[in-house]
Structure formats: structure tokens, C-alpha cells
């Protein structure tokens, strides 16, 4: 064999070895996969499953707007294309009617379908992998007791090569390990329960975490998550200037998750959906546990007074125009001095959603308006009207710049381009 021939043979062997390793990491079953089903009384399991499905907001992703509950078909947008959620009703040909509790556990725990297909991580199995076998069985029992709906699953529409099984195997080799929630003996039982819910079932980090170029969650928690289609920015739970709640009293965190409202902040946009569909239905004990865990999350060090430092002085004409627009369109609800009305209209003075570096949510709120979630604690939330047809991009940028620099707020200006990006993405 020539030298080039030998080198080529070695290269081919190396590539084959790498391929086999990737494949193995992608499809191997961890020992826990064979964890035995846990026998529980059927009625009890179903009730528990219904509750757990709330905690995991399975309904939110697995239901088409206006469609049958759990019949799937909802488009989940990702930077790599669209994935459609699956039919989880017990219909035999199209849903999970033929599935065993083992098959179901393998999907949640290992991200593999009944036929062995590797599932796309648009299904947050990087979080659901922490669900216990007992909780998986309860979810299964409950879903199997729902009315079957015949609705065929849609193939994912991911750009080549992202949807291929080889690409998924590669991704999983890099970023996914089937996990169990290890309890931390140095923490209270309450903290551990909170960690289980927040990191596992409720998959909070799937929105709130920053992602790398291949869509995997970054470790550490600095920076929040940019949601697809400019739908919003889920601020970091590890940053006091974003969504960190380390400084909030425990009761305010519980109130936020239970009612969508609190003295410290309120839920809007995609977070309003989470409160509406999921957290408002959880028991007080579980909300206390989640709040305990969230409050104890390590926080990134406070940034330098960056906002003030980079806030560029805005021209006098623009300042006046901003104040004028605010007066005409916003003051009647948010108050002359941005003080808001407690329980009805959020204060804009001192509001971290207004001075946050990421402006997407604020632009979104003004373009499209919004409602806080309707919850038992706040049954008739007040609404914010949409200004998409009332104000142009320049005016919206000007009034938002006013918000960010008035009443003690000190954050950099909002540009017309930032508004234009959100408007264009939503118009598609
Ligand atoms: C963020 C959206 C989202 C949430 C939340 C979510 N799912 Fe899914 N799920 C998906 C998507 C998308 C797929 C399809 C993935 C694919 O086709 O590769 C899926 C697939 C599945 C599958 C595999 C079905 C099959 O036919 O292979 C099961 C089982 C499942 N989900 C159960 C659940 C349960 C139980 C919950 C709640 C604890 C849940 N999902 C929450 C988006 C979600
Ligand atoms: C579907 C994506 C999504 C999921 C899942 C999600 N969030 Fe959020 N969250 C957001 C967005 C977007 C915002 C910013 C809008 C707002 O402030 O309400 C937000 C805001 C927040 C805030 C800041 C509120 C404020 O006023 O400062 C907290 C705290 C929070 N979320 C906690 C959670 C917890 C706990 C979970 C898990 C139970 C969770 N989120 C799950 C998208 C999400
Ligand atoms: C009819 C009353 C009303 C008017 C007029 C109004 N808003 Fe609002 N605004 C609300 C309500 C209610 C919310 C909370 C909505 C939600 O939770 O989705 C809100 C939310 C917001 C938010 C998000 C705050 C946060 O904490 O997430 C911003 C920013 C905002 N408004 C700015 C404006 C601006 C700028 C104008 C004028 C162009 C305006 N609003 C006019 C009622 C109003």
C-alpha cells in the first residue's frame, strides 16, 4: 500500500469509529430506561397525571389553536425550521393508542419515539428526561383515559441536514444525556421539589436559557432566550436586571406564578400563556417550592452602570416628540409620571422590562398590545391596545426612547430598526 493509501485507510477507519460513537451516544438506552413501571391505583394515577400535565404544559404545545386537546399538529418554530407536535390522544393508528407505559417513558426520558426514531429537541426532552418513572406512568395513565382523536402526525419541516436522524444523533452525542433528577442533600426538601419542577416538568430554562448556534442550551445561565419569530425574549432567571427573582419576597414570586401579577412584575406575552395554562393550576405547596428554588438561583454579578454609561443624549426635538406621544397615547393608563395603577396598568417608571437591554418584548407590547393572563387571582385583566396601525416605527421608537429616559429610567434609545424587525417578523 502506498503512503497515501495507508493514510486514507486510517482516515476512513477514524471516521467510521467517530460515526459509530455518535450513533451509539444517540441511540443507546441508559439503564434507567428499563426502570420498571410503578404500580399505582388507576384512579389515583390519572388524577396525578392530569396535574402533572398542567405542570408540564403538555397541552400548550400539543394542541392546535382551536383544535382537539392533545391531538398535536401545532407548529413549533425553531431556527432550523418547523417541527409539529405529536398526537398524544389514545387513537391507535395516529396517536399513542398502541404505546405501552415503557414506550411513553422512553419518549420523555430518552427522546425516542415508539418506532425508535430520534425526536427533535423542539420537544423539550432535554428537560422531561428528569421526570421520574412514577410521574411518567401517571401522565401516561391520564393521557390514555382521554378521548381518542384521529389526526395524523405531520413530518417535521427542518432544513437539510438538521432533520436527518444522523444530524439528530450527532446533536444528541454533543448535548444530550438521559438524566435523572439527583436530589441535593445539602438543600431542603422544598428546594429539591422546586428544582425537580423547574428544571424538569415545567422546563422553564427551555425558554429562559441562552442557546448556542446549534440550538443547545448554554450552561451557566447568563443571558436569556430569544424566542423564535421575534415572539419575544425570555429574560435570564439568573440576572437581577432581567428575570432573576433573588431579591423578591417569596410571596411575590408565588403571586406572580399563581396570578400573573405581583408588586414586582407581571406576566405578559408567552409568559402569560405559561401562567394561564400551567402555573396558576399548581398547588400552593408546589409554587412555594418553585419560588424557593428560583430565589436561590445563583445570579450573575450586577453589570456596571452600563445603561447610564451608554445612554446617548437624545436630540431636544425627539425628547419633546416622545413626551408628546406619551401624553397623547399612553398617559391615561400608565399615568402622567409612568406610575401606573396597581393591579391594572403596569408602572413604566422603574420597570425592568422597560430598561432591559433587550427591547423586543417592549416593542412587541406596543405593536400588538396584550393581556395579562386571566387567573382566579386576577379574573378580568386589563388590556393594552395594539398600536400597529396607529403609530409608525419612528414614533414607536421615539415614545419607547422617552419611556427609557424619563422618570429616573436611564437606558439607551430604541432605534427605528429595532421596531421594524419585530413588525416585519410578525407580518410574515
Ligand atoms: C415546547 C413544546 C412542547 C412541550 C411543552 C411538550 N411537547 Fe411533547 N412534543 C413536542 C414536539 C414538537 C414533538 C414532536 C417531535 C418530533 O416529531 O421530532 C413532541 C413529541 C412528544 C412525544 C413523542 C410522540 C411520538 O409520536 O413520537 C411525546 C410522548 C410527548 N411529546 C409527550 C409530551 C408530554 C407528556 C409533555 C408534557 C410533560 C410534552 N410532550 C410537552 C413539543 C412539546
Ligand atoms: C414559552 C416560553 C417561556 C416559558 C416556558 C417560561 N417563561 Fe418565564 N418568561 C417568558 C417571557 C417571554 C418573559 C418576559 C415577559 C414577561 O416579563 O412576562 C418571561 C418572564 C418571566 C419572569 C420575569 C417577570 C418579571 O416581571 O420580571 C419570571 C420570574 C419568569 N418568567 C419565570 C418563569 C418560570 C418559573 C418558568 C417555569 C415555570 C417560566 N418562566 C417559563 C417566557 C417563558
Ligand atoms: C388602555 C390602557 C393602556 C394604554 C392606552 C397603553 N397601555 Fe401599555 N399596558 C397596558 C396594560 C394593561 C399592560 C399590561 C399588558 C400585559 O400584561 O400584556 C401594558 C403594558 C405595557 C408595556 C409592557 C410593560 C411590562 O412590564 O411588560 C409597555 C412597555 C407599555 N404598556 C407601553 C405603552 C405605551 C408606550 C403606550 C402608548 C403608546 C401604552 N402602553 C398605552 C395598558 C395600556
XYZ file of C-alpha atoms and ligand atoms in Angstrom:
557
model
C 0.000 0.000 0.000
C 1.321 3.464 -0.791
C 1.722 6.012 1.971
C -1.290 7.978 0.710
C -3.289 4.765 0.616
C -2.400 3.970 4.231
C -3.291 7.491 5.359
C -6.612 7.223 3.585
C -7.346 3.864 5.213
C -6.584 5.306 8.664
C -8.814 8.297 7.952
C -11.677 6.078 6.826
C -11.306 3.959 9.973
C -11.264 7.054 12.170
C -14.388 8.441 10.501
C -16.160 5.101 10.832
C -15.210 4.984 14.527
C -16.464 8.519 15.068
C -19.692 7.716 13.250
C -20.232 4.628 15.387
C -19.580 6.631 18.582
C -22.052 9.337 17.551
C -24.623 6.725 16.646
C -24.171 4.908 19.922
C -24.386 8.089 22.004
C -27.532 8.998 20.090
C -29.494 5.795 20.400
C -28.170 3.822 23.344
C -30.643 3.237 26.113
C -29.472 4.221 29.561
C -30.010 1.658 32.326
C -32.793 3.796 33.819
C -34.721 3.268 30.592
C -35.501 -0.163 31.829
C -36.776 1.161 35.183
C -39.840 -0.915 35.935
C -43.325 0.516 35.734
C -44.579 1.586 39.158
C -47.934 0.073 40.076
C -50.399 2.663 41.431
C -54.196 2.643 41.699
C -55.528 3.671 38.292
C -57.816 6.442 39.501
C -55.102 7.990 41.627
C -52.591 7.824 38.772
C -54.971 9.549 36.357
C -55.673 12.425 38.751
C -51.981 12.842 39.380
C -51.287 12.692 35.640
C -53.789 15.478 34.946
C -51.988 17.670 37.469
C -48.536 16.822 36.102
C -49.687 17.598 32.564
C -50.557 21.091 33.815
C -47.147 21.467 35.398
C -45.501 20.430 32.108
C -47.907 22.442 29.938
C -48.158 19.466 27.592
C -51.480 20.882 26.364
C -49.948 24.181 25.257
C -47.647 22.581 22.691
C -49.699 19.515 21.838
C -52.891 21.339 20.832
C -53.571 23.230 17.627
C -55.230 26.613 18.127
C -58.929 25.751 18.128
C -58.116 22.049 17.703
C -58.899 18.985 19.820
C -56.914 18.892 23.082
C -53.683 16.842 22.858
C -54.256 15.886 19.204
C -50.997 17.654 18.245
C -50.246 19.355 14.943
C -49.133 22.642 16.434
C -46.151 24.182 14.636
C -43.168 24.781 16.906
C -40.793 27.190 15.184
C -37.052 26.726 15.612
C -34.095 28.458 13.940
C -33.726 25.272 11.848
C -37.292 25.021 10.606
C -40.658 23.867 11.894
C -41.482 20.797 13.987
C -45.082 19.727 14.543
C -46.166 18.385 17.919
C -47.490 14.810 18.009
C -50.911 13.381 18.673
C -50.914 12.260 22.335
C -54.507 11.001 22.408
C -55.077 7.213 22.642
C -56.150 6.881 18.992
C -54.457 3.666 17.803
C -53.314 4.489 14.270
C -52.432 8.174 14.697
C -51.914 8.763 18.426
C -50.372 6.739 21.254
C -53.115 4.068 21.384
C -50.602 1.287 20.725
C -47.983 2.647 23.100
C -47.049 0.927 26.356
C -46.016 2.810 29.501
C -42.443 1.782 28.599
C -42.674 3.379 25.150
C -44.031 6.553 26.708
C -41.269 6.679 29.299
C -38.656 6.206 26.627
C -40.033 9.198 24.689
C -39.984 11.505 27.735
C -36.745 10.184 29.139
C -34.717 9.459 26.058
C -36.367 11.451 23.279
C -37.106 8.445 21.107
C -40.439 7.583 19.557
C -42.090 4.155 19.775
C -40.532 3.128 16.448
C -37.079 4.185 17.660
C -36.990 7.456 15.695
C -34.897 10.146 17.405
C -37.189 13.046 18.222
C -36.346 16.678 17.551
C -35.420 18.624 20.705
C -38.230 21.092 19.878
C -39.913 18.576 22.177
C -38.107 19.644 25.366
C -36.917 16.165 26.306
C -33.668 17.715 27.462
C -35.877 18.728 30.438
C -38.506 15.972 30.521
C -35.669 13.447 30.809
C -35.631 14.354 34.522
C -39.222 13.205 35.065
C -39.449 10.211 37.406
C -40.778 6.886 36.173
C -43.757 7.198 38.537
C -44.676 10.623 37.137
C -44.260 9.365 33.559
C -46.619 6.476 34.309
C -49.182 8.864 35.808
C -49.023 11.108 32.722
C -49.433 8.033 30.534
C -52.435 6.786 32.538
C -54.090 10.146 32.252
C -53.475 10.632 28.529
C -54.740 7.088 27.830
C -58.016 7.994 29.578
C -58.673 10.932 27.210
C -60.977 10.684 24.191
C -59.090 9.358 21.124
C -58.805 11.789 18.218
C -57.817 10.572 14.733
C -55.307 13.110 13.448
C -52.167 12.026 11.626
C -48.828 13.453 12.750
C -47.074 15.887 10.413
C -43.489 15.329 9.372
C -41.049 17.926 10.715
C -40.107 20.537 8.091
C -36.490 21.161 9.089
C -33.873 22.491 6.710
C -31.433 19.873 5.465
C -29.474 18.412 7.198
C -30.996 19.331 10.579
C -33.972 16.992 10.392
C -31.996 13.875 9.473
C -31.533 11.110 12.017
C -27.760 11.402 11.540
C -27.816 15.097 12.467
C -30.022 14.403 15.491
C -27.699 11.577 16.596
C -24.763 13.959 16.281
C -26.539 16.694 18.217
C -27.512 14.264 20.963
C -23.961 12.946 21.235
C -22.841 16.505 21.908
C -25.648 17.890 24.051
C -27.985 15.277 25.443
C -27.560 12.799 28.254
C -30.602 10.983 29.581
C -30.785 12.242 33.153
C -32.438 11.709 36.461
C -33.052 14.468 38.941
C -30.408 13.848 41.583
C -31.567 15.257 44.896
C -29.130 17.582 46.621
C -28.844 16.542 50.279
C -27.387 19.937 51.254
C -30.698 21.605 50.298
C -34.163 21.398 51.843
C -36.834 19.010 50.576
C -38.731 22.075 49.389
C -35.784 23.327 47.303
C -35.355 19.866 45.796
C -39.028 19.663 44.870
C -38.737 23.110 43.268
C -35.638 22.070 41.336
C -37.444 18.979 40.039
C -40.390 21.024 38.794
C -38.472 23.995 37.370
C -35.676 22.005 35.695
C -37.773 19.033 34.636
C -41.511 19.061 34.066
C -42.020 22.843 33.842
C -38.934 23.191 31.575
C -38.505 26.902 32.418
C -34.956 27.027 31.025
C -36.132 25.871 27.590
C -37.360 29.439 27.054
C -35.297 31.331 29.628
C -31.874 29.940 28.720
C -29.473 31.278 26.089
C -28.687 28.877 23.231
C -25.623 28.283 21.108
C -25.507 28.238 17.296
C -26.723 24.619 17.242
C -29.692 25.415 19.449
C -28.360 23.775 22.617
C -28.837 25.486 25.977
C -25.678 27.113 27.271
C -24.575 26.265 30.781
C -24.319 28.956 33.439
C -27.478 30.963 32.887
C -26.019 34.286 31.754
C -28.275 35.767 29.093
C -31.846 34.798 28.391
C -33.515 33.076 25.467
C -34.517 34.653 22.199
C -37.821 33.064 21.177
C -38.458 32.161 17.537
C -40.010 34.695 15.106
C -39.176 37.690 17.324
C -42.013 36.488 19.540
C -40.128 37.754 22.488
C -37.140 37.489 24.723
C -37.321 35.312 27.824
C -35.091 37.201 30.251
C -32.454 35.363 32.277
C -33.590 33.878 35.602
C -30.000 34.348 36.758
C -29.900 38.112 36.360
C -31.460 40.663 38.715
C -31.679 43.134 35.840
C -33.723 40.618 33.827
C -35.986 37.922 35.319
C -33.920 36.950 38.363
C -36.096 36.893 41.489
C -33.374 36.539 44.132
C -34.424 39.891 45.609
C -38.186 39.291 45.503
C -40.019 38.264 48.681
C -41.105 34.616 48.383
C -44.782 35.631 48.465
C -44.340 37.873 45.402
C -42.788 35.037 43.390
C -45.698 32.764 44.345
C -48.198 35.512 43.451
C -46.520 36.015 40.066
C -46.777 32.305 39.199
C -50.298 31.937 40.607
C -51.994 35.110 39.349
C -49.634 36.543 36.722
C -49.459 39.697 38.858
C -47.239 40.800 41.690
C -45.946 44.006 43.171
C -42.600 43.302 41.460
C -43.609 42.298 37.959
C -46.353 40.844 35.801
C -46.550 38.139 33.173
C -47.132 39.076 29.554
C -46.863 37.518 26.105
C -45.520 33.924 26.132
C -45.136 34.089 29.941
C -48.827 34.959 30.268
C -49.543 31.696 28.384
C -47.364 29.770 30.838
C -49.250 31.203 33.823
C -52.619 30.735 32.117
C -52.106 27.111 31.057
C -49.727 25.863 33.689
C -48.528 27.539 36.865
C -51.854 29.008 38.037
C -53.150 25.420 38.383
C -50.351 24.230 40.672
C -50.780 23.655 44.404
C -49.555 26.289 46.842
C -47.004 23.805 48.170
C -45.518 23.290 44.697
C -45.493 27.030 43.963
C -43.724 27.665 47.272
C -41.176 25.000 46.320
C -40.595 26.527 42.885
C -40.269 30.002 44.392
C -37.751 28.703 46.959
C -35.646 27.218 44.189
C -35.922 30.271 41.892
C -34.999 32.650 44.692
C -31.862 30.644 45.448
C -30.625 30.506 41.830
C -27.115 31.922 41.513
C -27.207 35.399 39.963
C -24.666 36.851 37.561
C -22.735 39.768 39.059
C -24.512 43.100 38.583
C -23.449 44.774 35.378
C -21.551 48.046 35.591
C -23.863 51.024 35.344
C -23.844 50.228 31.628
C -27.265 51.660 30.870
C -26.349 55.129 32.091
C -22.895 54.952 30.547
C -24.145 54.099 27.085
C -27.339 56.175 27.118
C -26.734 58.649 24.364
C -28.223 62.094 24.788
C -31.222 62.331 22.509
C -31.920 65.469 20.497
C -34.264 68.002 22.128
C -36.815 67.728 19.322
C -37.013 63.962 19.753
C -37.358 64.289 23.537
C -40.293 66.652 23.086
C -41.922 64.466 20.459
C -41.551 61.408 22.726
C -43.160 63.175 25.678
C -45.955 64.406 23.428
C -46.682 60.921 22.014
C -46.718 59.524 25.551
C -49.132 62.212 26.691
C -51.481 61.567 23.759
C -51.482 57.781 23.678
C -50.221 56.253 26.897
C -50.575 58.511 29.942
C -54.275 57.829 30.510
C -53.420 54.271 31.542
C -49.782 54.302 32.589
C -50.016 57.653 34.406
C -48.540 61.123 33.891
C -45.328 60.060 35.565
C -45.272 56.434 34.436
C -46.533 55.387 37.860
C -49.227 53.027 36.528
C -52.220 51.814 38.512
C -51.535 48.909 40.888
C -53.345 45.748 39.787
C -54.449 47.313 36.475
C -51.739 49.097 34.487
C -48.060 48.371 34.992
C -45.845 51.204 36.157
C -43.292 52.105 33.489
C -41.050 54.124 35.821
C -38.536 51.762 37.420
C -39.876 48.812 35.387
C -37.042 46.452 34.461
C -38.923 45.265 31.355
C -38.663 48.864 30.110
C -34.961 49.425 30.813
C -33.734 45.927 29.915
C -31.032 45.787 27.224
C -33.253 43.577 25.045
C -36.113 45.671 23.674
C -38.087 43.003 21.779
C -40.788 42.482 24.431
C -41.433 46.172 24.878
C -41.688 46.774 21.119
C -43.964 43.746 20.907
C -46.208 45.099 23.684
C -46.690 48.417 21.910
C -47.127 46.988 18.390
C -49.514 44.198 19.275
C -50.867 45.046 22.704
C -51.562 42.250 25.131
C -53.421 40.908 28.077
C -52.169 39.660 31.371
C -53.410 36.080 31.923
C -56.926 35.692 33.347
C -56.456 33.790 36.607
C -58.538 33.184 39.714
C -56.475 35.873 41.438
C -56.931 38.316 38.541
C -60.081 37.222 36.711
C -60.547 40.242 34.439
C -57.139 41.530 33.453
C -56.844 44.929 31.832
C -55.576 45.056 28.275
C -53.017 47.058 26.392
C -54.292 48.191 22.956
C -52.221 47.442 19.817
C -50.569 50.419 18.125
C -49.536 48.557 14.977
C -51.958 50.599 12.860
C -51.769 53.793 14.928
C -48.061 54.616 15.194
C -45.284 54.100 12.666
C -41.885 52.625 13.515
C -40.259 56.017 14.056
C -42.971 57.125 16.509
C -42.872 53.858 18.425
C -39.084 54.113 18.704
C -39.451 57.710 19.885
C -42.075 57.024 22.545
C -40.129 53.991 23.826
C -36.966 56.084 23.991
C -38.974 58.511 26.131
C -40.007 55.651 28.461
C -36.381 54.619 28.816
C -35.146 58.065 29.758
C -37.999 59.648 31.754
C -38.875 59.425 35.464
C -35.464 58.199 36.563
C -35.217 55.460 33.903
C -31.836 55.588 32.173
C -31.396 53.177 29.281
C -30.146 53.641 25.715
C -32.512 54.786 22.982
C -34.648 52.439 20.885
C -33.962 52.646 17.166
C -36.473 52.551 14.334
C -34.705 49.435 13.064
C -35.441 47.530 16.277
C -39.148 48.275 15.862
C -39.038 47.419 12.182
C -37.550 43.983 12.867
C -40.367 42.972 15.193
C -43.035 44.388 12.876
C -41.572 42.592 9.844
C -41.258 39.227 11.637
C -44.877 39.354 12.790
C -46.183 40.360 9.374
C -44.890 37.165 7.735
C -42.359 23.229 23.738
C -43.384 22.384 23.174
C -43.648 21.028 23.822
C -43.968 20.770 25.132
C -44.079 21.748 26.296
C -44.221 19.336 25.200
N -44.039 18.755 23.976
Fe -44.214 16.776 23.549
N -43.531 17.134 21.658
C -43.332 18.377 21.096
C -42.953 18.227 19.700
C -42.653 19.366 18.733
C -42.913 16.842 19.439
C -42.560 16.154 18.113
C -41.072 15.972 17.996
C -40.691 15.284 16.679
O -41.577 14.968 15.888
O -39.488 15.033 16.481
C -43.279 16.180 20.689
C -43.333 14.806 20.870
C -43.781 14.169 22.037
C -43.866 12.736 22.192
C -43.486 11.678 21.144
C -44.693 11.333 20.329
C -44.410 10.445 19.136
O -45.360 10.121 18.414
O -43.245 10.080 18.913
C -44.388 12.503 23.445
C -44.704 11.143 24.081
C -44.594 13.797 24.063
N -44.205 14.788 23.180
C -45.115 13.974 25.330
C -45.168 15.209 25.978
C -45.611 15.373 27.352
C -46.130 14.261 28.245
C -45.470 16.692 27.639
C -45.744 17.413 28.962
C -44.968 16.913 30.076
C -44.931 17.342 26.446
N -44.789 16.409 25.461
C -44.620 18.694 26.367
C -43.440 19.588 21.758
C -43.693 19.760 23.104
C -42.762 29.771 26.418
C -41.588 30.398 26.946
C -41.493 30.541 28.470
C -41.546 29.550 29.416
C -41.744 28.034 29.207
C -41.363 30.192 30.692
N -41.207 31.546 30.530
Fe -40.946 32.945 32.014
N -40.964 34.436 30.651
C -41.044 34.264 29.279
C -41.015 35.575 28.636
C -41.092 35.840 27.137
C -40.902 36.538 29.676
C -40.854 38.072 29.502
C -42.232 38.662 29.561
C -42.692 38.902 30.971
O -41.976 39.594 31.738
O -43.737 38.385 31.350
C -40.865 35.783 30.921
C -40.757 36.372 32.184
C -40.551 35.674 33.369
C -40.225 36.274 34.640
C -39.989 37.766 34.891
C -41.212 38.503 35.294
C -40.965 39.960 35.567
O -41.954 40.697 35.574
O -39.836 40.386 35.750
C -40.115 35.250 35.550
C -39.778 35.354 37.030
C -40.381 34.018 34.835
N -40.650 34.299 33.513
C -40.366 32.759 35.419
C -40.632 31.569 34.729
C -40.704 30.261 35.365
C -40.504 29.980 36.839
C -40.992 29.358 34.374
C -41.242 27.859 34.506
C -42.392 27.531 35.329
C -41.097 30.099 33.128
N -40.866 31.434 33.382
C -41.354 29.511 31.901
C -41.147 33.064 28.591
C -41.280 31.803 29.182
C -55.906 51.228 27.737
C -54.793 51.280 28.635
C -53.390 51.340 28.038
C -52.874 52.236 27.122
C -53.597 53.395 26.442
C -51.477 51.889 26.958
N -51.175 50.816 27.726
Fe -49.339 49.948 27.870
N -50.144 48.452 29.010
C -51.446 48.374 29.451
C -51.650 47.117 30.135
C -52.958 46.629 30.768
C -50.421 46.433 30.081
C -50.120 45.015 30.598
C -50.428 44.086 29.426
C -49.910 42.704 29.517
O -49.665 42.232 30.609
O -49.753 42.061 28.445
C -49.496 47.312 29.379
C -48.164 47.003 29.135
C -47.241 47.862 28.582
C -45.816 47.608 28.483
C -45.107 46.343 28.976
C -44.694 46.550 30.405
C -44.171 45.301 31.063
O -43.940 45.370 32.286
O -44.010 44.268 30.416
C -45.249 48.684 27.871
C -43.775 48.896 27.557
C -46.320 49.606 27.573
N -47.514 49.081 28.025
C -46.155 50.823 26.949
C -47.196 51.599 26.490
C -47.027 52.717 25.596
C -45.702 53.219 25.066
C -48.272 53.205 25.352
C -48.655 54.348 24.446
C -48.168 54.264 23.082
C -49.221 52.391 26.117
N -48.533 51.427 26.788
C -50.592 52.583 26.140
C -52.415 49.352 29.251
C -52.308 50.427 28.395
